[in-house]
Structures are given as structure tokens and as C-alpha cells.
Short mmCIF file of C-alpha atoms and ligand atoms in Angstrom, two decimals:
data_model
loop_
_atom_site.label_atom_id
_atom_site.label_comp_id
_atom_site.label_asym_id
_atom_site.label_seq_id
_atom_site.Cartn_x
_atom_site.Cartn_y
_atom_site.Cartn_z
CA MET Z 1 -1.09 -47.91 32.54
CA ARG Z 2 1.50 -44.16 32.01
CA ILE Z 3 -0.70 -41.50 32.14
CA LEU Z 4 0.92 -37.92 31.07
CA ILE Z 5 -0.53 -34.71 32.27
CA ALA Z 6 0.06 -31.15 30.85
CA ASN Z 7 -2.25 -27.93 30.64
CA ASP Z 8 -1.72 -24.58 29.60
CA ASP Z 9 -2.16 -22.41 32.69
CA GLY Z 10 1.16 -23.43 33.80
CA TYR Z 11 2.66 -25.96 36.07
CA LEU Z 12 1.61 -24.26 39.48
CA ALA Z 13 -2.08 -23.84 38.81
CA PRO Z 14 -4.59 -25.28 41.37
CA GLY Z 15 -6.46 -27.20 38.22
CA LEU Z 16 -3.36 -29.19 37.32
CA HIS Z 17 -2.56 -30.28 40.96
CA ALA Z 18 -5.90 -31.21 41.80
CA LEU Z 19 -6.10 -33.60 38.29
CA VAL Z 20 -2.98 -34.94 39.40
CA ARG Z 21 -4.05 -35.87 42.84
CA ALA Z 22 -7.54 -37.19 41.39
CA CYS Z 23 -5.79 -39.45 38.71
CA GLN Z 24 -3.76 -40.88 41.47
CA GLY Z 25 -4.04 -44.45 41.41
CA LEU Z 26 -4.92 -44.69 37.79
CA GLY Z 27 -1.55 -45.12 36.46
CA GLU Z 28 2.43 -44.05 36.71
CA ILE Z 29 1.58 -40.20 36.17
CA ASP Z 30 4.23 -37.78 34.46
CA VAL Z 31 3.37 -34.44 34.46
CA VAL Z 32 5.03 -31.82 32.10
CA ALA Z 33 3.32 -28.21 31.87
CA PRO Z 34 4.22 -24.86 30.67
CA GLU Z 35 6.52 -22.84 32.80
CA GLN Z 36 4.30 -19.69 32.41
CA ASN Z 37 0.44 -19.66 31.81
CA ALA Z 38 -0.11 -20.27 28.08
CA SER Z 39 -3.62 -19.79 27.71
CA GLY Z 40 -4.73 -19.19 24.26
CA THR Z 41 -1.93 -20.59 22.39
CA SER Z 42 -3.64 -22.97 20.59
CA ASN Z 43 -1.67 -25.38 18.76
CA SER Z 44 2.08 -23.38 18.71
CA LEU Z 45 4.71 -25.06 18.53
CA THR Z 46 8.20 -22.83 19.71
CA LEU Z 47 10.45 -23.34 16.79
CA GLY Z 48 12.98 -20.28 17.14
CA ARG Z 49 14.68 -21.15 20.60
CA PRO Z 50 15.48 -24.48 21.94
CA LEU Z 51 13.75 -25.16 25.00
CA SER Z 52 14.70 -26.29 28.35
CA VAL Z 53 13.00 -29.04 30.97
CA PHE Z 54 13.10 -28.27 34.63
CA ALA Z 55 12.17 -30.50 37.82
CA ALA Z 56 9.96 -28.81 40.42
CA ALA Z 57 10.31 -30.12 43.99
CA ASN Z 58 6.95 -32.03 43.61
CA GLY Z 59 8.51 -34.00 40.67
CA PHE Z 60 6.34 -31.81 37.76
CA LYS Z 61 8.54 -31.04 34.91
CA TYR Z 62 8.08 -27.53 33.77
CA VAL Z 63 9.09 -26.29 30.49
CA ASN Z 64 9.67 -22.58 28.74
CA GLY Z 65 7.24 -22.81 26.08
CA THR Z 66 4.01 -23.66 25.36
CA PRO Z 67 1.13 -26.49 25.97
CA SER Z 68 1.94 -28.14 22.60
CA ASP Z 69 6.10 -27.95 23.53
CA CYS Z 70 5.09 -29.86 26.52
CA VAL Z 71 3.35 -33.21 24.80
CA HIS Z 72 5.59 -33.00 22.31
CA VAL Z 73 8.68 -33.02 23.65
CA ALA Z 74 7.10 -35.23 26.35
CA LEU Z 75 6.34 -38.16 23.57
CA THR Z 76 9.54 -37.41 21.31
CA GLY Z 77 12.29 -37.41 23.67
CA LEU Z 78 11.42 -36.99 27.35
CA LEU Z 79 9.43 -39.63 28.33
CA PRO Z 80 11.37 -43.03 28.67
CA GLN Z 81 7.74 -44.86 27.41
CA ARG Z 82 4.85 -43.84 25.22
CA PRO Z 83 1.77 -43.24 27.16
CA ASP Z 84 -1.27 -44.90 27.21
CA LEU Z 85 -3.33 -41.70 27.76
CA VAL Z 86 -2.48 -37.64 27.88
CA LEU Z 87 -4.57 -35.51 30.06
CA SER Z 88 -4.89 -32.09 30.24
CA GLY Z 89 -6.26 -28.93 32.90
CA ILE Z 90 -7.95 -29.07 34.51
CA ASN Z 91 -8.30 -25.15 32.85
CA ASN Z 92 -9.40 -22.17 34.79
CA GLY Z 93 -12.19 -21.34 32.08
CA ALA Z 94 -14.71 -22.97 29.67
CA ASN Z 95 -13.27 -24.17 26.17
CA MET Z 96 -17.01 -24.43 24.36
CA GLY Z 97 -17.36 -24.18 20.47
CA ASP Z 98 -14.91 -21.95 18.56
CA ASP Z 99 -13.06 -21.02 21.48
CA THR Z 100 -11.97 -24.83 21.38
CA LEU Z 101 -9.52 -23.57 18.42
CA TYR Z 102 -7.60 -21.10 20.35
CA SER Z 103 -7.43 -23.31 23.50
CA GLY Z 104 -3.90 -24.10 24.80
CA THR Z 105 -6.27 -26.95 27.28
CA VAL Z 106 -7.28 -28.47 23.83
CA ALA Z 107 -4.12 -28.09 22.02
CA ALA Z 108 -2.13 -30.13 24.89
CA ALA Z 109 -4.25 -32.69 24.42
CA MET Z 110 -4.49 -32.67 20.58
CA GLU Z 111 -0.93 -32.72 20.51
CA GLY Z 112 -1.23 -36.46 22.31
CA TYR Z 113 -4.16 -37.49 19.83
CA LEU Z 114 -1.91 -36.40 16.65
CA PHE Z 115 0.89 -38.86 18.06
CA GLY Z 116 -1.83 -41.78 18.60
CA VAL Z 117 -2.47 -41.30 22.10
CA PRO Z 118 -5.91 -41.37 23.18
CA ALA Z 119 -6.66 -37.91 25.22
CA ILE Z 120 -8.97 -36.06 27.04
CA ALA Z 121 -9.17 -31.84 27.69
CA PHE Z 122 -10.40 -30.75 30.98
CA SER Z 123 -12.24 -27.35 31.60
CA LEU Z 124 -13.82 -25.67 34.48
CA ILE Z 125 -16.17 -23.66 33.18
CA ASP Z 126 -16.40 -20.21 35.94
CA LYS Z 127 -12.53 -18.98 36.13
CA GLY Z 128 -11.73 -19.02 39.88
CA TRP Z 129 -11.71 -22.52 41.02
CA ALA Z 130 -14.70 -22.56 42.67
CA HIS Z 131 -15.38 -26.55 43.14
CA LEU Z 132 -12.61 -27.13 41.44
CA ASP Z 133 -12.39 -30.66 43.93
CA ALA Z 134 -16.13 -31.89 42.49
CA ALA Z 135 -14.46 -31.25 39.23
CA ALA Z 136 -11.66 -33.25 40.13
CA ARG Z 137 -13.92 -35.77 41.05
CA VAL Z 138 -15.67 -35.96 37.63
CA ALA Z 139 -12.17 -36.09 35.92
CA ARG Z 140 -11.53 -39.15 37.59
CA THR Z 141 -14.80 -40.98 37.06
CA ILE Z 142 -14.64 -39.85 33.25
CA VAL Z 143 -10.59 -41.06 32.85
CA ASP Z 144 -11.53 -44.23 34.56
CA GLN Z 145 -14.81 -44.87 32.29
CA ALA Z 146 -12.28 -43.99 28.90
CA LEU Z 147 -9.89 -46.02 29.83
CA ARG Z 148 -12.54 -49.09 29.16
CA ALA Z 149 -13.21 -47.58 25.94
CA PRO Z 150 -13.07 -50.49 23.06
CA ARG Z 151 -10.10 -50.52 21.80
CA ASP Z 152 -10.78 -50.16 18.21
CA ARG Z 153 -11.91 -47.05 19.44
CA ALA Z 154 -8.31 -45.27 19.99
CA PRO Z 155 -7.07 -43.05 19.10
CA TRP Z 156 -9.64 -40.41 20.30
CA LEU Z 157 -9.29 -37.00 21.64
CA LEU Z 158 -12.55 -35.90 24.33
CA ASN Z 159 -13.10 -31.90 25.42
CA VAL Z 160 -14.65 -32.29 28.85
CA ASN Z 161 -16.31 -28.95 30.36
CA ILE Z 162 -17.26 -28.90 34.00
CA PRO Z 163 -19.78 -26.37 35.34
CA ASN Z 164 -18.52 -25.32 38.88
CA ARG Z 165 -20.77 -26.65 40.87
CA ALA Z 166 -19.90 -28.61 44.46
CA ASP Z 167 -22.12 -31.46 43.07
CA ALA Z 168 -20.59 -31.72 39.77
CA ASP Z 169 -20.01 -35.29 40.48
CA ARG Z 170 -23.60 -35.95 40.67
CA LEU Z 171 -24.44 -34.15 37.51
CA PRO Z 172 -25.61 -35.98 34.20
CA ARG Z 173 -23.16 -36.04 31.68
CA ALA Z 174 -24.18 -35.28 27.72
CA VAL Z 175 -21.98 -35.86 24.94
CA THR Z 176 -22.28 -32.85 22.92
CA ARG Z 177 -21.16 -31.61 19.40
CA LEU Z 178 -19.17 -27.74 20.01
CA GLY Z 179 -21.30 -24.72 19.60
CA ARG Z 180 -20.55 -21.51 17.69
CA ARG Z 181 -20.29 -18.25 18.91
CA HIS Z 182 -20.69 -14.74 17.22
CA ALA Z 183 -17.49 -12.59 16.33
CA SER Z 184 -15.29 -11.45 19.40
CA GLU Z 185 -15.50 -7.96 20.89
CA PRO Z 186 -13.47 -5.27 19.49
CA VAL Z 187 -10.12 -4.44 20.45
CA VAL Z 188 -10.07 -2.56 23.54
CA ARG Z 189 -7.69 0.41 22.01
CA GLN Z 190 -5.69 1.89 24.78
CA THR Z 191 -2.47 4.61 25.25
CA SER Z 192 0.38 3.35 26.64
CA PRO Z 193 2.13 5.16 29.49
CA ARG Z 194 4.93 6.94 26.64
CA GLY Z 195 1.88 8.06 24.61
CA GLU Z 196 1.71 4.97 22.22
CA PRO Z 197 -1.95 3.13 21.22
CA ILE Z 198 -1.52 -0.29 22.90
CA TYR Z 199 -4.82 -3.25 22.14
CA TRP Z 200 -6.32 -5.53 23.81
CA ILE Z 201 -7.87 -8.29 22.22
CA GLY Z 202 -11.51 -8.18 23.13
CA PRO Z 203 -13.22 -10.32 25.03
CA ALA Z 204 -14.95 -13.76 23.14
CA GLY Z 205 -18.42 -13.32 21.45
CA ASP Z 206 -21.81 -14.63 23.02
CA ALA Z 207 -23.17 -18.07 21.81
CA ARG Z 208 -24.78 -18.20 18.45
CA GLU Z 209 -25.55 -21.60 17.86
CA ALA Z 210 -26.35 -23.14 21.77
CA GLY Z 211 -29.21 -25.14 20.97
CA SER Z 212 -29.85 -28.54 22.19
CA GLY Z 213 -26.72 -31.27 21.81
CA THR Z 214 -24.41 -28.21 22.06
CA ASP Z 215 -21.81 -28.48 24.82
CA PHE Z 216 -23.04 -24.32 25.33
CA HIS Z 217 -26.41 -25.73 25.81
CA ALA Z 218 -25.54 -29.12 27.85
CA THR Z 219 -23.10 -27.13 30.25
CA ALA Z 220 -26.37 -23.92 30.57
CA VAL Z 221 -28.73 -26.52 31.86
CA GLY Z 222 -26.52 -28.09 34.69
CA GLN Z 223 -24.79 -31.02 32.42
CA VAL Z 224 -20.89 -32.11 32.36
CA SER Z 225 -20.28 -31.93 28.58
CA ILE Z 226 -18.38 -34.12 26.72
CA THR Z 227 -17.42 -33.87 23.06
CA PRO Z 228 -15.37 -35.88 21.06
CA LEU Z 229 -12.99 -33.82 18.21
CA GLN Z 230 -11.52 -34.54 15.26
CA VAL Z 231 -8.76 -32.83 13.49
CA ASP Z 232 -9.97 -32.39 9.86
CA LEU Z 233 -10.93 -29.01 9.02
CA THR Z 234 -11.51 -29.93 5.58
CA GLU Z 235 -14.87 -28.81 3.94
CA HIS Z 236 -15.81 -32.23 2.67
CA ARG Z 237 -19.28 -30.41 1.50
CA MET Z 238 -17.85 -28.09 -0.66
CA LEU Z 239 -15.34 -29.88 -2.21
CA ASP Z 240 -17.32 -30.68 -5.58
CA ALA Z 241 -18.71 -26.34 -5.62
CA TRP Z 242 -14.93 -25.57 -5.11
CA ARG Z 243 -13.82 -27.91 -7.47
CA THR Z 244 -16.63 -26.55 -10.37
CA THR Z 245 -15.75 -23.01 -9.23
CA LEU Z 246 -11.74 -22.97 -9.06
CA ALA Z 247 -10.54 -25.91 -10.27
CA ALA Z 248 -11.85 -27.27 -13.52
CA GLY Z 249 -10.65 -30.47 -15.02
CA ALA Z 250 -9.44 -30.89 -11.33
CA VAL Z 251 -8.91 -34.25 -10.34
CA ALA Z 252 -11.25 -35.45 -7.63
MN1 MN Y 301 -5.95 -21.90 30.30
#
């Protein structure tokens, strides 16, 4: 069993180190993570410059690029063998609902999934690493159990969000769907020291769809949320309606 571990908070992040420690003994582990915090970079790949891979003293490899770069480089040339599993995290903060589209944590796992490798993204809900050790124990249990999923289910992509609690490894686990958020808060306009207008991206909006069955709901009631993800963004229910509106005579 070979496990590739990445993240988006960078190769020095406590969450990455905790996840690596938690997975000791489950297989041969390679770590390829971004040099710097790359949260919110989604699935971006660096195409305009070459990437460098550096080795840290503890054996972790780090890349001057995005989370997707790390997994992409690892899978397509850096690693001597294809991994059986790609893990990402543990992220400093939740990745639920629409946030998953922006998440570098989810993207690193998704890059593995896109190459046909089963993958899991782990996030600790509140920022600040409180109860990271308990979250790491949750991660290990889920990895261990997911590895025993039926072979014909692969590849798969799971998005796991873990409450910051000392008893996180004793919380019930719920398999959920993504909730939805309201639109983000407006950008925050300020003035730079040189008198120019600058803009901070505002915080994410509040949960809009957070009913029973969603990731927001599960974590709010003290459960570990596990959402199976797919990548097909097609709005299948609207294919016929748009064919009628936009493509009279279109091939179905
Ligand atoms: Mn992050």
C-alpha cells in the first residue's frame, strides 16, 4: 500500500504532520505539499513557469506551486510508483458546501481522483488546530476503513469535515451531501499606504441550505461529515430545456 499525502496549508502545517503521523503503519507514505500556504487556490495548475521540488529534512517533499501541482507532479513523474491512495489535509478550517469549489485541500485530493486514484480530503472545522490529535485519529480510522471499500467502487473521492473536539474519534459519522451557502460578503475596500484602493475578498456567506443530510447539518449536531464527491458539473436536468432554447435541431 502506497499513500501520497498533500495539503494546501503548506508543508510546515501542523495538520499535514498530524495526518502523516496518524497514517504510519498503513502503508508507505510519500508527502508532496506546497512550499507556501495555498488555501483557496482550487484546482489551479501552474503553467507559466516550471516547478521545483525540494526535500525537507524530515523527508517531506515540497513544491513551489499549488496543491494540484503537487499531486500532479507526484503522479506524473516524481513518484517511482503510482500510489493506491491520495490524502489531503488535515486542513486548517472547514471545507463544506460551495466552499469545496474553492478549496485547495479538496483539489489536491481531486487531482488524485482525476488520475483514477481513490482520494480523501480531511478538514478540521474551526481554524486554529484545536484537538488536531483527535481529528488525526478520526482520519486514520476512516482511511483504514475506506481502504477496505469494494474494489469495484474505485476510484472515489471523499470530503471529510471533523469537529474540533477532544472526543472527535468517538463522534458518530454521517455520510452527507454538500450544503449550499449564500453569496460571499462584499469585498472590503481599503486604501494602501500609497493611497491606492485595495480590496480584500470578503468572508464566505452563511449556510443557506443546511438541512438534514447536509455536511453543515451533520457537523453542527456533532457528527463527522463524509461527503462522496464527483466532478461532473453538467446540469443534467436542464439538458433538454437548453436544447429547446438554444439548439433547435441539436443532436440529443
Ligand atoms: Mn487550507
